[in-house]
Amino acid sequence: MIIYEITARVQKELEEQFEQFMRDRHIPDLLQTGYFKKAEMAQISDGNYRIRYQTKDRETLDRYFETDAEGLRRDFIKNFPEGVEVSREIL
């Protein structure tokens, strides 16, 4: 099992919009790719969020990066061109 973890630091005025976008659009779109088994999002402190996606193995994650990651990242940036800092980690 591989966890693809995203940490997002969100400006206060964007928190509600960010949460709704992630819940209603981004996470469902990512799960719909078929590469991930499960997703969780948690607010870990004011303005800081952790989103975890679980996948079978590194090969599956690499296929996601090759096929769908760029489009989903572009869509995210289109909706949040400023005010959200994102870091990514593979566990």
XYZ file of N, CA and C in Angstrom:
273
model
N 0.850 -1.183 0.000
C 0.000 0.000 0.000
C 0.890 1.238 0.000
N 0.491 2.225 -0.783
C 1.193 3.506 -0.881
C 0.205 4.615 -0.527
N 0.677 5.583 0.237
C -0.117 6.763 0.560
C 0.507 7.957 -0.168
N -0.315 8.645 -0.923
C 0.075 9.889 -1.580
C -0.556 11.004 -0.750
N 0.278 11.769 -0.051
C -0.219 12.761 0.908
C 0.045 14.171 0.399
N -1.010 14.963 0.443
C -0.945 16.369 0.053
C -1.183 17.198 1.313
N -0.336 18.183 1.518
C -0.546 19.138 2.598
C -0.823 20.489 1.949
N -1.887 21.137 2.381
C -2.274 22.428 1.800
C -2.375 23.469 2.901
N -1.731 24.584 2.670
C -1.852 25.739 3.560
C -2.743 26.744 2.830
N -3.907 27.026 3.406
C -4.945 27.789 2.738
C -5.178 29.110 3.472
N -5.201 30.206 2.716
C -5.496 31.507 3.326
C -6.909 31.469 3.914
N -7.070 32.114 5.040
C -8.313 32.080 5.811
C -9.557 32.355 4.959
N -9.490 33.349 4.105
C -10.668 33.731 3.312
C -11.023 32.695 2.236
N -10.148 31.741 1.989
C -10.399 30.712 0.973
C -10.763 29.351 1.563
N -10.732 29.220 2.869
C -10.934 27.912 3.496
C -12.253 27.252 3.110
N -13.346 27.963 3.195
C -14.651 27.378 2.877
C -14.708 26.947 1.410
N -14.239 27.797 0.522
C -14.219 27.483 -0.906
C -13.325 26.271 -1.181
N -12.171 26.223 -0.528
C -11.246 25.111 -0.695
C -11.886 23.799 -0.247
N -12.472 23.800 0.941
C -13.099 22.585 1.463
C -14.193 22.086 0.525
N -15.028 22.975 0.040
C -16.113 22.584 -0.851
C -15.562 22.039 -2.172
N -14.577 22.714 -2.739
C -13.975 22.259 -3.991
C -13.368 20.870 -3.830
N -12.645 20.669 -2.755
C -12.004 19.377 -2.542
C -13.052 18.275 -2.347
N -14.046 18.529 -1.540
C -15.086 17.539 -1.224
C -15.961 17.223 -2.441
N -16.379 18.271 -3.144
C -17.380 18.102 -4.200
C -16.789 17.832 -5.581
N -15.532 18.183 -5.784
C -14.983 18.073 -7.134
C -13.642 17.354 -7.215
N -12.626 17.902 -6.554
C -11.273 17.395 -6.766
C -11.094 15.952 -6.283
N -11.487 15.672 -5.065
C -11.329 14.311 -4.542
C -12.173 13.319 -5.346
N -13.450 13.608 -5.634
C -14.212 12.674 -6.475
C -13.582 12.471 -7.859
N -13.078 13.549 -8.467
C -12.441 13.425 -9.779
C -11.204 12.531 -9.703
N -10.416 12.699 -8.653
C -9.220 11.885 -8.494
C -9.583 10.423 -8.264
N -10.565 10.159 -7.431
C -10.981 8.781 -7.193
C -11.552 8.142 -8.456
N -12.188 8.948 -9.278
C -12.785 8.437 -10.507
C -11.722 7.951 -11.510
N -10.478 8.352 -11.348
C -9.425 7.865 -12.241
C -9.231 6.359 -12.102
N -9.621 5.802 -10.954
C -9.490 4.377 -10.723
C -8.152 3.954 -10.134
N -7.242 4.893 -9.933
C -5.921 4.555 -9.399
C -5.875 4.492 -7.879
N -6.892 5.043 -7.223
C -6.873 5.130 -5.763
C -8.053 4.387 -5.169
N -7.811 3.745 -4.024
C -8.835 2.972 -3.334
C -9.650 3.840 -2.381
N -9.011 4.885 -1.844
C -9.633 5.635 -0.753
C -8.983 7.003 -0.647
N -9.740 7.967 -0.115
C -9.220 9.312 0.118
C -9.758 9.830 1.449
N -8.923 10.604 2.132
C -9.326 11.236 3.397
C -8.828 12.671 3.393
N -9.641 13.563 3.923
C -9.211 14.947 4.078
C -9.479 15.372 5.515
N -8.500 16.046 6.117
C -8.659 16.520 7.488
C -8.027 17.896 7.622
N -8.676 18.745 8.390
C -8.079 20.027 8.742
C -7.222 19.757 9.982
N -5.908 19.958 9.850
C -5.014 19.619 10.953
C -4.733 20.800 11.871
N -4.986 21.998 11.387
C -4.934 23.212 12.203
C -5.530 24.336 11.357
N -5.641 25.526 11.919
C -6.232 26.631 11.163
C -5.498 26.820 9.842
N -6.243 26.657 8.746
C -5.691 26.887 7.422
C -4.796 25.783 6.888
N -4.619 24.705 7.637
C -3.753 23.610 7.201
C -4.565 22.322 7.062
N -4.431 21.722 5.890
C -5.196 20.519 5.567
C -4.249 19.408 5.128
N -4.666 18.181 5.409
C -3.941 17.009 4.935
C -4.933 16.166 4.148
N -4.552 15.825 2.922
C -5.368 14.969 2.081
C -4.528 13.737 1.770
N -5.084 12.563 2.045
C -4.360 11.307 1.821
C -5.128 10.449 0.848
N -4.400 9.959 -0.139
C -4.960 9.056 -1.134
C -4.232 7.728 -1.015
N -4.984 6.642 -0.954
C -4.396 5.317 -0.811
C -4.462 4.585 -2.150
N -3.326 4.014 -2.550
C -3.258 3.231 -3.773
C -2.554 1.908 -3.515
N -2.693 1.003 -4.456
C -2.198 -0.370 -4.287
C -0.680 -0.439 -4.168
N 0.039 0.223 -5.082
C 1.498 0.122 -5.110
C 2.092 1.306 -5.867
N 3.402 1.377 -5.877
C 4.095 2.507 -6.513
C 3.855 2.534 -8.028
N 3.757 1.378 -8.632
C 3.503 1.305 -10.072
C 2.171 1.978 -10.423
N 1.156 1.734 -9.620
C -0.157 2.343 -9.842
C -0.071 3.856 -9.668
N 0.637 4.293 -8.654
C 0.808 5.732 -8.441
C 1.547 6.367 -9.613
N 2.570 5.715 -10.097
C 3.317 6.239 -11.245
C 2.434 6.339 -12.488
N 1.542 5.374 -12.688
C 0.609 5.454 -13.823
C -0.313 6.663 -13.683
N -0.759 6.924 -12.455
C -1.578 8.128 -12.208
C -0.793 9.386 -12.589
N 0.465 9.466 -12.153
C 1.288 10.632 -12.479
C 1.426 10.798 -13.994
N 1.567 9.698 -14.709
C 1.764 9.737 -16.162
C 0.500 10.101 -16.929
N -0.669 9.775 -16.385
C -1.905 9.925 -17.153
C -2.826 11.052 -16.695
N -3.040 11.194 -15.403
C -4.095 12.094 -14.918
C -3.642 13.239 -14.021
N -2.479 13.128 -13.423
C -2.066 14.119 -12.421
C -1.995 15.530 -12.999
N -1.420 15.676 -14.160
C -1.242 17.017 -14.721
C -2.575 17.731 -14.940
N -3.552 17.046 -15.483
C -4.858 17.657 -15.717
C -5.550 18.054 -14.430
N -5.482 17.210 -13.417
C -6.105 17.536 -12.136
C -5.385 18.691 -11.450
N -4.074 18.738 -11.580
C -3.318 19.864 -11.004
C -3.652 21.169 -11.715
N -3.782 21.117 -13.033
C -4.160 22.329 -13.794
C -5.516 22.842 -13.350
N -6.474 21.926 -13.178
C -7.805 22.319 -12.741
C -7.753 22.942 -11.353
N -6.948 22.366 -10.459
C -6.803 22.924 -9.113
C -6.245 24.347 -9.188
N -5.198 24.534 -9.963
C -4.565 25.858 -10.073
C -5.511 26.868 -10.718
N -6.326 26.409 -11.652
C -7.325 27.292 -12.268
C -8.297 27.821 -11.212
N -8.663 26.978 -10.259
C -9.595 27.374 -9.205
C -8.922 28.102 -8.052
N -7.645 27.852 -7.848
C -6.894 28.484 -6.758
C -5.535 28.958 -7.275
N -5.543 30.008 -8.112
C -4.269 30.502 -8.644
C -3.388 31.131 -7.566
N -3.994 31.552 -6.476
C -3.284 32.159 -5.342
C -3.970 31.730 -4.057
N -3.232 31.832 -2.956
C -3.829 31.626 -1.651
C -3.766 30.209 -1.103
N -3.228 29.268 -1.890
C -3.091 27.889 -1.415
C -1.688 27.403 -1.779
N -0.927 27.001 -0.753
C 0.394 26.419 -0.960
C 0.259 24.919 -0.744
N 0.781 24.146 -1.697
C 0.630 22.694 -1.660
C 1.984 22.035 -1.642
N 2.111 21.004 -0.799
C 3.299 20.148 -0.840
C 2.812 18.709 -0.942
N 3.643 17.876 -1.554
C 3.261 16.491 -1.799
C 4.341 15.560 -1.243
N 3.874 14.393 -0.764
C 4.805 13.406 -0.219
C 4.250 12.009 -0.489
N 5.136 11.080 -0.748
C 4.754 9.696 -0.968
C 5.217 8.892 0.244
N 4.292 8.195 0.873
C 4.588 7.428 2.079
C 4.440 5.941 1.803
